[in-house]
mmCIF file of C-alpha atoms in Angstrom:
data_model
loop_
_atom_site.group_PDB
_atom_site.id
_atom_site.type_symbol
_atom_site.label_atom_id
_atom_site.label_comp_id
_atom_site.label_asym_id
_atom_site.label_seq_id
_atom_site.Cartn_x
_atom_site.Cartn_y
_atom_site.Cartn_z
ATOM 1 C CA MET A 1428 81.431 110.238 131.301
ATOM 2 C CA ALA A 1429 80.696 110.171 127.562
ATOM 3 C CA THR A 1430 82.878 107.955 125.373
ATOM 4 C CA PRO A 1431 84.271 109.062 121.974
ATOM 5 C CA LEU A 1432 81.618 106.913 120.287
ATOM 6 C CA GLN A 1433 78.680 108.100 122.359
ATOM 7 C CA ASP A 1434 75.760 108.915 120.059
ATOM 8 C CA ARG A 1435 77.944 108.418 116.972
ATOM 9 C CA THR A 1436 76.756 106.401 113.991
ATOM 10 C CA VAL A 1437 78.928 103.435 113.052
ATOM 11 C CA LEU A 1438 78.364 101.432 109.866
ATOM 12 C CA VAL A 1439 79.694 97.861 110.058
ATOM 13 C CA ILE A 1440 79.759 95.830 106.841
ATOM 14 C CA GLY A 1441 79.791 92.087 107.338
ATOM 15 C CA ARG A 1442 77.794 89.174 108.610
ATOM 16 C CA GLY A 1443 75.880 88.615 111.836
ATOM 17 C CA GLY A 1444 78.633 86.643 113.552
ATOM 18 C CA GLY A 1445 82.393 86.486 113.992
ATOM 19 C CA ILE A 1446 84.438 89.671 113.830
ATOM 20 C CA ALA A 1447 81.619 91.802 112.422
ATOM 21 C CA ARG A 1448 79.391 90.880 115.357
ATOM 22 C CA ALA A 1449 82.147 91.593 117.877
ATOM 23 C CA VAL A 1450 82.795 95.021 116.334
ATOM 24 C CA THR A 1451 79.079 95.810 116.234
ATOM 25 C CA THR A 1452 78.617 94.823 119.874
ATOM 26 C CA ALA A 1453 81.696 96.726 121.048
ATOM 27 C CA ALA A 1454 80.645 99.891 119.229
ATOM 28 C CA ARG A 1455 77.127 99.633 120.603
ATOM 29 C CA ASP A 1456 78.466 99.076 124.139
ATOM 30 C CA ALA A 1457 80.572 102.220 123.680
ATOM 31 C CA GLY A 1458 77.405 104.224 123.066
ATOM 32 C CA ALA A 1459 77.224 104.229 119.277
ATOM 33 C CA GLN A 1460 74.181 103.685 117.125
ATOM 34 C CA VAL A 1461 75.252 100.870 114.814
ATOM 35 C CA ILE A 1462 74.102 100.056 111.298
ATOM 36 C CA ALA A 1463 74.917 96.436 110.438
ATOM 37 C CA ALA A 1464 74.885 95.962 106.672
ATOM 38 C CA GLY A 1465 75.513 92.996 104.427
ATOM 39 C CA ARG A 1466 74.229 90.798 101.637
ATOM 40 C CA ASP A 1467 72.013 88.703 103.913
ATOM 41 C CA GLN A 1468 69.887 91.346 105.617
ATOM 42 C CA GLU A 1469 67.436 88.703 106.812
ATOM 43 C CA ALA A 1470 70.185 86.911 108.749
ATOM 44 C CA LEU A 1471 71.436 90.227 110.119
ATOM 45 C CA ALA A 1472 67.941 91.197 111.234
ATOM 46 C CA LYS A 1473 67.610 87.865 113.026
ATOM 47 C CA ALA A 1474 71.017 88.231 114.679
ATOM 48 C CA TYR A 1475 70.197 91.679 116.062
ATOM 49 C CA ALA A 1476 66.445 91.271 116.559
ATOM 50 C CA ASP A 1477 66.673 91.933 120.299
ATOM 51 C CA ASP A 1478 69.168 94.771 120.086
ATOM 52 C CA PRO A 1479 67.604 98.250 119.798
ATOM 53 C CA GLY A 1480 71.050 99.797 119.373
ATOM 54 C CA VAL A 1481 71.546 98.074 116.022
ATOM 55 C CA ARG A 1482 69.618 98.488 112.797
ATOM 56 C CA THR A 1483 70.224 96.467 109.668
ATOM 57 C CA GLU A 1484 70.645 97.386 106.013
ATOM 58 C CA TYR A 1485 71.358 95.624 102.737
ATOM 59 C CA VAL A 1486 74.544 96.083 100.737
ATOM 60 C CA ASP A 1487 76.558 93.892 98.375
ATOM 61 C CA LEU A 1488 80.157 95.067 98.071
ATOM 62 C CA THR A 1489 80.406 93.430 94.646
ATOM 63 C CA ASP A 1490 77.538 95.629 93.377
ATOM 64 C CA GLU A 1491 78.353 99.344 93.229
ATOM 65 C CA ALA A 1492 74.714 100.338 92.798
ATOM 66 C CA THR A 1493 73.820 98.830 96.182
ATOM 67 C CA ILE A 1494 76.660 100.769 97.805
ATOM 68 C CA ALA A 1495 75.406 104.060 96.357
ATOM 69 C CA ALA A 1496 71.860 103.197 97.423
ATOM 70 C CA LEU A 1497 73.018 102.424 100.968
ATOM 71 C CA GLY A 1498 74.612 105.852 101.164
ATOM 72 C CA GLU A 1499 71.373 107.493 100.124
ATOM 73 C CA ARG A 1500 69.442 105.608 102.803
ATOM 74 C CA ILE A 1501 71.734 106.174 105.757
ATOM 75 C CA GLY A 1502 72.662 109.823 105.146
ATOM 76 C CA SER A 1503 75.590 110.942 107.306
ATOM 77 C CA VAL A 1504 77.787 108.504 109.231
ATOM 78 C CA ASP A 1505 80.679 108.941 111.639
ATOM 79 C CA HIS A 1506 82.646 105.736 111.175
ATOM 80 C CA ILE A 1507 82.659 102.957 108.577
ATOM 81 C CA VAL A 1508 84.102 99.481 109.136
ATOM 82 C CA SER A 1509 84.287 96.907 106.349
ATOM 83 C CA THR A 1510 84.954 93.358 107.573
ATOM 84 C CA ALA A 1511 83.708 91.533 104.473
ATOM 85 C CA SER A 1512 85.945 88.962 102.811
ATOM 86 C CA ALA A 1513 85.861 86.088 100.337
ATOM 87 C CA ARG A 1514 88.922 83.894 100.553
ATOM 88 C CA ALA A 1515 90.529 82.115 97.626
ATOM 89 C CA ARG A 1516 92.853 79.558 99.194
ATOM 90 C CA GLY A 1517 95.024 77.036 97.415
ATOM 91 C CA LYS A 1518 98.280 76.577 95.561
ATOM 92 C CA LEU A 1519 98.811 78.393 92.270
ATOM 93 C CA ALA A 1520 97.843 75.439 90.067
ATOM 94 C CA ASP A 1521 94.553 74.999 91.935
ATOM 95 C CA LEU A 1522 93.395 78.623 92.077
ATOM 96 C CA ASP A 1523 90.044 79.396 90.515
ATOM 97 C CA ARG A 1524 89.997 82.677 88.590
ATOM 98 C CA ASP A 1525 86.453 83.558 89.656
ATOM 99 C CA LYS A 1526 87.236 82.975 93.336
ATOM 100 C CA VAL A 1527 90.348 85.153 93.112
ATOM 101 C CA ARG A 1528 88.322 87.871 91.415
ATOM 102 C CA LEU A 1529 85.644 87.622 94.104
ATOM 103 C CA SER A 1530 88.302 87.913 96.797
ATOM 104 C CA PHE A 1531 89.555 91.193 95.323
ATOM 105 C CA ASP A 1532 86.056 92.407 94.578
ATOM 106 C CA THR A 1533 84.930 91.896 98.174
ATOM 107 C CA LYS A 1534 87.965 93.007 100.153
ATOM 108 C CA VAL A 1535 89.590 95.638 97.911
ATOM 109 C CA ILE A 1536 87.293 96.941 95.181
ATOM 110 C CA GLY A 1537 84.240 96.852 97.455
ATOM 111 C CA PRO A 1538 85.824 99.055 100.147
ATOM 112 C CA LEU A 1539 87.173 101.303 97.379
ATOM 113 C CA MET A 1540 83.611 101.817 96.144
ATOM 114 C CA LEU A 1541 82.443 102.359 99.722
ATOM 115 C CA ALA A 1542 84.949 105.188 99.958
ATOM 116 C CA LYS A 1543 83.859 106.559 96.579
ATOM 117 C CA HIS A 1544 80.198 106.809 97.546
ATOM 118 C CA LEU A 1545 80.237 107.215 101.325
ATOM 119 C CA ALA A 1546 83.311 109.315 102.135
ATOM 120 C CA VAL A 1547 81.310 112.476 101.427
ATOM 121 C CA ARG A 1548 78.883 111.306 104.137
ATOM 122 C CA ILE A 1549 81.509 110.826 106.865
ATOM 123 C CA THR A 1550 81.300 113.595 109.456
ATOM 124 C CA GLU A 1551 84.185 115.671 110.787
ATOM 125 C CA GLY A 1552 86.487 113.546 112.913
ATOM 126 C CA GLY A 1553 85.204 110.355 111.309
ATOM 127 C CA SER A 1554 87.074 107.325 110.061
ATOM 128 C CA PHE A 1555 87.079 104.376 107.699
ATOM 129 C CA THR A 1556 88.519 101.031 108.826
ATOM 130 C CA LEU A 1557 89.042 98.152 106.424
ATOM 131 C CA PHE A 1558 90.493 94.696 106.848
ATOM 132 C CA SER A 1559 93.727 93.123 105.687
ATOM 133 C CA GLY A 1560 95.122 89.891 107.151
ATOM 134 C CA VAL A 1561 98.264 88.156 108.371
ATOM 135 C CA ALA A 1562 98.825 86.363 105.049
ATOM 136 C CA ALA A 1563 100.109 89.649 103.601
ATOM 137 C CA ALA A 1564 102.930 89.715 106.165
ATOM 138 C CA LYS A 1565 103.649 85.994 106.395
ATOM 139 C CA ILE A 1566 104.048 84.494 102.949
ATOM 140 C CA ALA A 1567 103.236 80.796 102.743
ATOM 141 C CA VAL A 1568 102.490 78.317 99.982
ATOM 142 C CA GLY A 1569 98.745 77.841 99.662
ATOM 143 C CA THR A 1570 97.762 81.387 100.609
ATOM 144 C CA LEU A 1571 98.932 83.227 97.483
ATOM 145 C CA ALA A 1572 95.580 84.774 96.556
ATOM 146 C CA VAL A 1573 94.767 85.608 100.170
ATOM 147 C CA ALA A 1574 98.150 87.281 100.567
ATOM 148 C CA ILE A 1575 97.911 89.490 97.498
ATOM 149 C CA THR A 1576 94.335 90.477 98.374
ATOM 150 C CA ASN A 1577 95.371 91.465 101.898
ATOM 151 C CA GLY A 1578 98.439 93.269 100.580
ATOM 152 C CA ALA A 1579 96.230 95.281 98.252
ATOM 153 C CA ALA A 1580 93.982 96.149 101.211
ATOM 154 C CA ASP A 1581 97.029 97.502 103.064
ATOM 155 C CA VAL A 1582 97.923 99.730 100.113
ATOM 156 C CA LEU A 1583 94.307 100.824 99.752
ATOM 157 C CA ALA A 1584 94.207 101.995 103.378
ATOM 158 C CA ARG A 1585 97.326 104.117 102.940
ATOM 159 C CA SER A 1586 96.174 105.518 99.617
ATOM 160 C CA LEU A 1587 92.736 106.468 100.926
ATOM 161 C CA ALA A 1588 94.251 108.010 104.052
ATOM 162 C CA LEU A 1589 96.099 110.468 101.818
ATOM 163 C CA GLU A 1590 93.310 111.182 99.348
ATOM 164 C CA LEU A 1591 90.461 111.407 101.852
ATOM 165 C CA ALA A 1592 92.324 113.387 104.542
ATOM 166 C CA PRO A 1593 91.335 114.554 107.104
ATOM 167 C CA ILE A 1594 89.087 111.479 107.195
ATOM 168 C CA ARG A 1595 91.239 108.860 108.885
ATOM 169 C CA VAL A 1596 91.663 105.520 107.108
ATOM 170 C CA ASN A 1597 93.314 102.480 108.659
ATOM 171 C CA ALA A 1598 93.389 98.712 108.231
ATOM 172 C CA VAL A 1599 93.239 95.940 110.796
ATOM 173 C CA SER A 1600 95.175 92.764 110.032
ATOM 174 C CA PRO A 1601 94.063 89.765 112.109
ATOM 175 C CA GLY A 1602 96.077 86.630 112.633
ATOM 176 C CA VAL A 1603 94.473 83.297 113.471
ATOM 177 C CA ILE A 1604 91.219 84.189 115.204
ATOM 178 C CA ASP A 1605 88.656 81.763 116.586
ATOM 179 C CA THR A 1606 85.669 83.061 114.625
ATOM 180 C CA GLY A 1607 84.134 79.765 113.573
ATOM 181 C CA ALA A 1608 85.819 80.037 110.175
ATOM 182 C CA TRP A 1609 88.082 77.122 111.123
ATOM 183 C CA ASP A 1610 85.204 74.815 112.069
ATOM 184 C CA ALA A 1611 85.253 73.315 108.571
ATOM 185 C CA LEU A 1612 88.504 71.548 109.509
ATOM 186 C CA GLY A 1613 86.573 69.365 111.930
ATOM 187 C CA ASP A 1614 86.936 69.413 115.702
ATOM 188 C CA ALA A 1615 90.104 67.341 115.917
ATOM 189 C CA ALA A 1616 91.996 69.088 113.104
ATOM 190 C CA LYS A 1617 90.928 72.513 114.368
ATOM 191 C CA ALA A 1618 92.100 71.686 117.885
ATOM 192 C CA ASP A 1619 95.449 70.453 116.564
ATOM 193 C CA TYR A 1620 95.937 73.552 114.424
ATOM 194 C CA PHE A 1621 95.058 75.921 117.257
ATOM 195 C CA GLU A 1622 97.367 74.061 119.638
ATOM 196 C CA ASP A 1623 100.216 74.251 117.137
ATOM 197 C CA MET A 1624 99.733 77.985 116.553
ATOM 198 C CA SER A 1625 99.375 78.666 120.283
ATOM 199 C CA THR A 1626 102.610 76.827 120.965
ATOM 200 C CA ARG A 1627 104.618 78.629 118.291
ATOM 201 C CA ASN A 1628 103.392 82.219 118.130
ATOM 202 C CA PRO A 1629 104.881 84.752 120.587
ATOM 203 C CA ALA A 1630 101.509 85.528 122.174
ATOM 204 C CA ARG A 1631 101.120 81.824 123.019
ATOM 205 C CA ARG A 1632 97.395 81.786 122.294
ATOM 206 C CA ILE A 1633 94.810 82.048 119.542
ATOM 207 C CA GLY A 1634 93.209 85.434 118.989
ATOM 208 C CA THR A 1635 89.591 86.231 119.809
ATOM 209 C CA THR A 1636 87.031 88.375 118.056
ATOM 210 C CA ASP A 1637 87.176 90.699 121.065
ATOM 211 C CA ASP A 1638 90.897 91.270 120.370
ATOM 212 C CA ILE A 1639 89.999 92.457 116.889
ATOM 213 C CA ALA A 1640 87.026 94.543 118.008
ATOM 214 C CA ALA A 1641 89.256 96.370 120.493
ATOM 215 C CA ALA A 1642 91.661 97.236 117.673
ATOM 216 C CA VAL A 1643 88.834 98.527 115.495
ATOM 217 C CA LEU A 1644 87.547 100.748 118.313
ATOM 218 C CA PHE A 1645 91.084 102.073 118.776
ATOM 219 C CA ALA A 1646 91.298 102.848 115.059
ATOM 220 C CA MET A 1647 87.960 104.662 115.196
ATOM 221 C CA THR A 1648 88.709 106.739 118.291
ATOM 222 C CA ASN A 1649 92.428 107.595 118.113
ATOM 223 C CA THR A 1650 92.314 110.848 116.173
ATOM 224 C CA PHE A 1651 96.052 110.819 115.351
ATOM 225 C CA LEU A 1652 96.045 107.397 113.729
ATOM 226 C CA THR A 1653 95.733 107.191 109.952
ATOM 227 C CA GLY A 1654 97.321 105.317 107.054
ATOM 228 C CA THR A 1655 98.297 102.466 109.379
ATOM 229 C CA THR A 1656 97.725 98.727 109.427
ATOM 230 C CA LEU A 1657 97.205 97.424 112.963
ATOM 231 C CA ARG A 1658 98.592 93.900 113.047
ATOM 232 C CA ILE A 1659 96.610 91.978 115.657
ATOM 233 C CA ASP A 1660 98.206 88.624 114.949
ATOM 234 C CA GLY A 1661 99.960 87.415 118.097
ATOM 235 C CA GLY A 1662 103.326 87.924 116.397
ATOM 236 C CA GLU A 1663 102.582 85.166 113.878
ATOM 237 C CA PRO A 1664 104.724 86.698 111.074
ATOM 238 C CA LEU A 1665 107.773 86.185 113.305
ATOM 239 C CA ILE A 1666 107.543 82.406 113.259
#
């Protein structure tokens, strides 16, 4: 039996690993033709070299001209997913203005420009999914810039859902996910952090990229879901 994504075209913005890869693989497994786009097309091409269900394209969400050019190249599309992010962590006194600007440019202004140039290319019944994050719901010292960026992404999803209707627009807000992003802590510190979060959050585990991919597929295929942020965070804001 055909799935809702069978023979649909799904554009996934991001890198060749982590959440973007999980979403790309899940959409392809559901029968979609996937376009994986990002700033490092060479790395994307290498990541999907053996996958005929995925083609790669170049786009830089901080460069509006590349977004418009991507739209011209791909033509029509059924679903768009933007997973790109650039985090600016740190306490207020340590925040770097350029990193904060890049965070907004990548996760808020970039998707806004995607909507500006590509919404007219989304087919009937299509959708646009962007990414927020748990920091917007769980305020903590040291994540100020991350929190306000994610909060803006939440507002952007709701605003676009109204303006672009009937195109459906939603956000996915991950909690702590084992994507490799925490590897920089070192093996011991990462293990300690994951154990602490697993002990305290209501789900009693760390999230996986497959958890997030499942939420994205739900957002793409549930035709009565729009203007919503799906919080896939293990209940972390409750602790």
